[in-house]
C-alpha cells in the first residue's frame, strides 16, 4: 500500500517471526483516498503520538476554530471497554460513539496495530464511512516520524446504533477486556490481511480523488491540525519531564479517557522507553531536561558543558533543550529536508522565482534604456 515495512530483528527467530506475520491491511480496498501518504518528522515522543491516537475527544477543544471544530459542540462520548490482546504484539481495539454534535450517532472503531500504527473507521448513519490510518515511527527520544492517510467509502446498508457497554470505575486499570481476535487482523474493513491487493485502483477511481492523487503533495497542505497537535504535545512533554508527571496526573474518570489509560498501560507492558532506547536512553534525556529546571542547582551549567547528543539532527538538541516555536512549525525541518519530492519542488519553485526576478530586472533595464532613448530623441 505504498509503505515499506521492516522487521527489526535479523536473528533466526526474528526471520521466522517475520515470515509468519503478514503485513497489516492499512486502508480498505473500497476507500477512495484524498491523497497519498503525508509524512512529517515532529518534535514529539513516540509515546505522545500513540496517546493522541487513542484520544479522539480532544479534537473540539484543541482544534477549536479550525474548520468545523467548536468546543461548544462537544458531547459526552459513549464507549465500550478497550479490548486488549493477551500478547503485547496483539495491540488494542476500541469501539466508541461520536464526540461532537454532528457525529454523536456514528459508530467508530479504533485499532492499534502494535507497535506502530492506528486504523480508524467512522461509520456514519447516512451510510458514509471515513477511514483514517496513521503510522508513528520513533526516530529518537522526543522525535517521531508520523505518516497519515485518509479516505471515504459508502456502505450498502444503514447501521442501527447499538448500545455501548456502560459502567464506570475510578480505577484506570479496569477499562480493558480481552481482545478475542488479534488486533492486527483485517478488523472491521473485511478486506483481509496481506492479500496482495492494492487500494490504488479504488483510491483513484475518478473525480476529485483522481485529481488529488496526481498532484505533487507539496501543493497540498494538511499541516494546520498537525501544528496544534505538535505544539501542545511538545509543551506537554517538556512540562511532564520537568515535573516528573505521567498520564495518571491528567487521566479523567470518563469513557473518553479509557483509550488514554489503555495505550499507556500497553507502553508499560511493552517496557517503553527502555525496551526501545536502552536502559539509559530516555532516562538520560529526562535527567538532562530536569537538570535545567528550577531547584536543580548547577545542573543547567553541567548540561551546557556536555556535547549535544543530537547535533545536526532534526530539531537540534531537543528534548535536552527547549523548542523554539519557529523551529517546531518549520515546514522545512519537519518535512522538506526528509523528502526528495519536495526538495525537487523547492528547486523548481526557486528556479522559477529566480527566472522571474531576472526577467523583471531585464524588463526594468529595457524600459529604462527606452526612456533614455526617447529622451534623447526629444532633445
mmCIF file of C-alpha atoms in Angstrom, residues 20-158:
data_model
loop_
_atom_site.group_PDB
_atom_site.id
_atom_site.type_symbol
_atom_site.label_atom_id
_atom_site.label_comp_id
_atom_site.label_asym_id
_atom_site.label_seq_id
_atom_site.Cartn_x
_atom_site.Cartn_y
_atom_site.Cartn_z
ATOM 1 C CA UNK A 20 4.811 -15.862 9.928
ATOM 2 C CA UNK A 21 3.431 -12.322 10.297
ATOM 3 C CA UNK A 22 1.632 -10.925 7.236
ATOM 4 C CA UNK A 23 1.665 -7.134 6.834
ATOM 5 C CA UNK A 24 -1.499 -5.469 8.142
ATOM 6 C CA UNK A 25 -4.150 -4.077 5.854
ATOM 7 C CA UNK A 26 -3.888 -0.316 6.381
ATOM 8 C CA UNK A 27 -6.707 1.035 4.170
ATOM 9 C CA UNK A 28 -9.669 -0.997 2.869
ATOM 10 C CA UNK A 29 -9.877 -1.555 -0.878
ATOM 11 C CA UNK A 30 -13.175 0.316 -1.172
ATOM 12 C CA UNK A 31 -11.763 3.548 0.297
ATOM 13 C CA UNK A 32 -11.305 6.495 -2.056
ATOM 14 C CA UNK A 33 -8.307 8.304 -0.602
ATOM 15 C CA UNK A 34 -7.983 12.091 -0.527
ATOM 16 C CA UNK A 35 -4.279 11.957 -1.336
ATOM 17 C CA UNK A 36 -1.196 9.802 -0.944
ATOM 18 C CA UNK A 37 0.574 9.333 2.387
ATOM 19 C CA UNK A 38 1.729 12.506 4.135
ATOM 20 C CA UNK A 39 4.869 12.370 6.279
ATOM 21 C CA UNK A 40 6.243 14.718 8.913
ATOM 22 C CA UNK A 41 9.101 14.317 11.377
ATOM 23 C CA UNK A 42 7.824 16.040 14.510
ATOM 24 C CA UNK A 43 9.260 17.058 17.906
ATOM 25 C CA UNK A 44 7.024 14.715 19.885
ATOM 26 C CA UNK A 45 7.956 11.467 21.538
ATOM 27 C CA UNK A 46 6.524 8.252 20.071
ATOM 28 C CA UNK A 47 4.519 7.691 23.275
ATOM 29 C CA UNK A 48 2.678 11.025 22.890
ATOM 30 C CA UNK A 49 1.602 10.225 19.331
ATOM 31 C CA UNK A 50 0.326 6.815 20.480
ATOM 32 C CA UNK A 51 -1.722 8.521 23.177
ATOM 33 C CA UNK A 52 -3.032 11.054 20.657
ATOM 34 C CA UNK A 53 -4.323 8.167 18.539
ATOM 35 C CA UNK A 54 -6.472 6.933 21.434
ATOM 36 C CA UNK A 55 -7.811 10.353 22.455
ATOM 37 C CA UNK A 56 -10.475 11.369 19.888
ATOM 38 C CA UNK A 57 -12.345 13.666 22.286
ATOM 39 C CA UNK A 58 -9.524 16.233 22.273
ATOM 40 C CA UNK A 59 -10.433 17.434 18.770
ATOM 41 C CA UNK A 60 -13.120 20.026 19.539
ATOM 42 C CA UNK A 61 -11.080 21.631 22.313
ATOM 43 C CA UNK A 62 -7.536 21.659 20.928
ATOM 44 C CA UNK A 63 -8.673 22.415 17.346
ATOM 45 C CA UNK A 64 -11.429 24.893 18.293
ATOM 46 C CA UNK A 65 -11.956 27.402 15.477
ATOM 47 C CA UNK A 66 -10.145 25.334 12.854
ATOM 48 C CA UNK A 67 -12.566 24.091 10.213
ATOM 49 C CA UNK A 68 -15.820 22.988 11.820
ATOM 50 C CA UNK A 69 -14.319 22.192 15.248
ATOM 51 C CA UNK A 70 -16.012 24.103 18.077
ATOM 52 C CA UNK A 71 -15.561 23.444 21.798
ATOM 53 C CA UNK A 72 -19.248 24.252 22.394
ATOM 54 C CA UNK A 73 -20.284 21.374 20.100
ATOM 55 C CA UNK A 74 -18.557 18.681 22.175
ATOM 56 C CA UNK A 75 -20.757 15.964 23.698
ATOM 57 C CA UNK A 76 -20.030 13.240 26.268
ATOM 58 C CA UNK A 77 -18.545 10.326 24.338
ATOM 59 C CA UNK A 78 -20.056 6.895 24.855
ATOM 60 C CA UNK A 79 -17.645 3.999 24.510
ATOM 61 C CA UNK A 80 -17.241 0.315 25.169
ATOM 62 C CA UNK A 81 -14.362 -1.221 27.052
ATOM 63 C CA UNK A 82 -10.986 -1.206 25.337
ATOM 64 C CA UNK A 83 -10.189 -4.717 24.123
ATOM 65 C CA UNK A 84 -6.631 -5.864 24.686
ATOM 66 C CA UNK A 85 -4.838 -8.932 23.313
ATOM 67 C CA UNK A 86 -3.070 -11.285 25.700
ATOM 68 C CA UNK A 87 0.165 -10.765 23.771
ATOM 69 C CA UNK A 88 1.665 -7.264 23.772
ATOM 70 C CA UNK A 89 2.130 -7.615 19.986
ATOM 71 C CA UNK A 90 -1.638 -8.021 19.559
ATOM 72 C CA UNK A 91 -2.471 -4.363 20.123
ATOM 73 C CA UNK A 92 -5.810 -2.830 21.128
ATOM 74 C CA UNK A 93 -9.310 -2.357 19.759
ATOM 75 C CA UNK A 94 -11.853 0.215 20.932
ATOM 76 C CA UNK A 95 -15.413 0.949 19.824
ATOM 77 C CA UNK A 96 -16.984 4.276 20.688
ATOM 78 C CA UNK A 97 -19.563 6.855 19.647
ATOM 79 C CA UNK A 98 -19.065 10.428 18.473
ATOM 80 C CA UNK A 99 -17.515 13.255 20.478
ATOM 81 C CA UNK A 100 -19.394 16.233 18.969
ATOM 82 C CA UNK A 101 -22.956 17.104 17.955
ATOM 83 C CA UNK A 102 -22.567 16.374 14.244
ATOM 84 C CA UNK A 103 -21.111 12.875 14.718
ATOM 85 C CA UNK A 104 -22.599 11.786 18.049
ATOM 86 C CA UNK A 105 -24.512 8.885 16.411
ATOM 87 C CA UNK A 106 -21.597 7.444 14.470
ATOM 88 C CA UNK A 107 -20.120 4.038 15.250
ATOM 89 C CA UNK A 108 -16.343 4.317 15.476
ATOM 90 C CA UNK A 109 -13.665 1.636 15.689
ATOM 91 C CA UNK A 110 -10.053 2.362 16.601
ATOM 92 C CA UNK A 111 -7.449 -0.376 16.212
ATOM 93 C CA UNK A 112 -3.914 -0.038 17.488
ATOM 94 C CA UNK A 113 -1.659 -2.083 15.216
ATOM 95 C CA UNK A 114 1.183 -2.654 17.649
ATOM 96 C CA UNK A 115 3.699 -1.202 17.754
ATOM 97 C CA UNK A 116 3.458 1.454 15.059
ATOM 98 C CA UNK A 117 0.019 2.376 13.769
ATOM 99 C CA UNK A 118 -3.668 3.131 14.116
ATOM 100 C CA UNK A 119 -6.506 2.164 11.834
ATOM 101 C CA UNK A 120 -9.698 4.186 12.441
ATOM 102 C CA UNK A 121 -13.147 3.728 10.933
ATOM 103 C CA UNK A 122 -16.062 6.162 11.374
ATOM 104 C CA UNK A 123 -19.408 4.696 10.230
ATOM 105 C CA UNK A 124 -21.977 7.489 9.925
ATOM 106 C CA UNK A 125 -25.771 6.973 9.997
ATOM 107 C CA UNK A 126 -26.042 8.121 6.352
ATOM 108 C CA UNK A 127 -24.035 5.047 5.207
ATOM 109 C CA UNK A 128 -20.834 7.030 4.587
ATOM 110 C CA UNK A 129 -17.610 5.823 6.181
ATOM 111 C CA UNK A 130 -14.396 7.721 6.858
ATOM 112 C CA UNK A 131 -11.168 5.711 7.035
ATOM 113 C CA UNK A 132 -8.008 7.048 8.698
ATOM 114 C CA UNK A 133 -4.628 5.405 9.089
ATOM 115 C CA UNK A 134 -1.664 6.873 10.957
ATOM 116 C CA UNK A 135 1.788 5.360 11.434
ATOM 117 C CA UNK A 136 4.068 6.532 14.248
ATOM 118 C CA UNK A 137 7.748 5.722 13.715
ATOM 119 C CA UNK A 138 10.093 6.556 16.621
ATOM 120 C CA UNK A 139 13.252 8.344 15.430
ATOM 121 C CA UNK A 140 14.874 9.095 18.781
ATOM 122 C CA UNK A 141 13.627 10.175 22.239
ATOM 123 C CA UNK A 142 11.351 13.167 21.697
ATOM 124 C CA UNK A 143 11.102 12.867 17.881
ATOM 125 C CA UNK A 144 8.773 10.757 15.730
ATOM 126 C CA UNK A 145 8.062 10.443 12.027
ATOM 127 C CA UNK A 146 4.286 10.405 11.531
ATOM 128 C CA UNK A 147 2.502 9.163 8.395
ATOM 129 C CA UNK A 148 -1.155 9.891 7.605
ATOM 130 C CA UNK A 149 -3.675 8.754 5.020
ATOM 131 C CA UNK A 150 -7.459 9.115 4.870
ATOM 132 C CA UNK A 151 -10.302 8.167 2.579
ATOM 133 C CA UNK A 152 -14.054 7.653 2.332
ATOM 134 C CA UNK A 153 -16.399 4.901 1.214
ATOM 135 C CA UNK A 154 -20.135 4.137 1.108
ATOM 136 C CA UNK A 155 -21.858 1.223 2.823
ATOM 137 C CA UNK A 156 -24.714 -0.688 1.263
ATOM 138 C CA UNK A 157 -26.891 -0.786 4.373
ATOM 139 C CA UNK A 158 -27.566 1.738 7.081
#
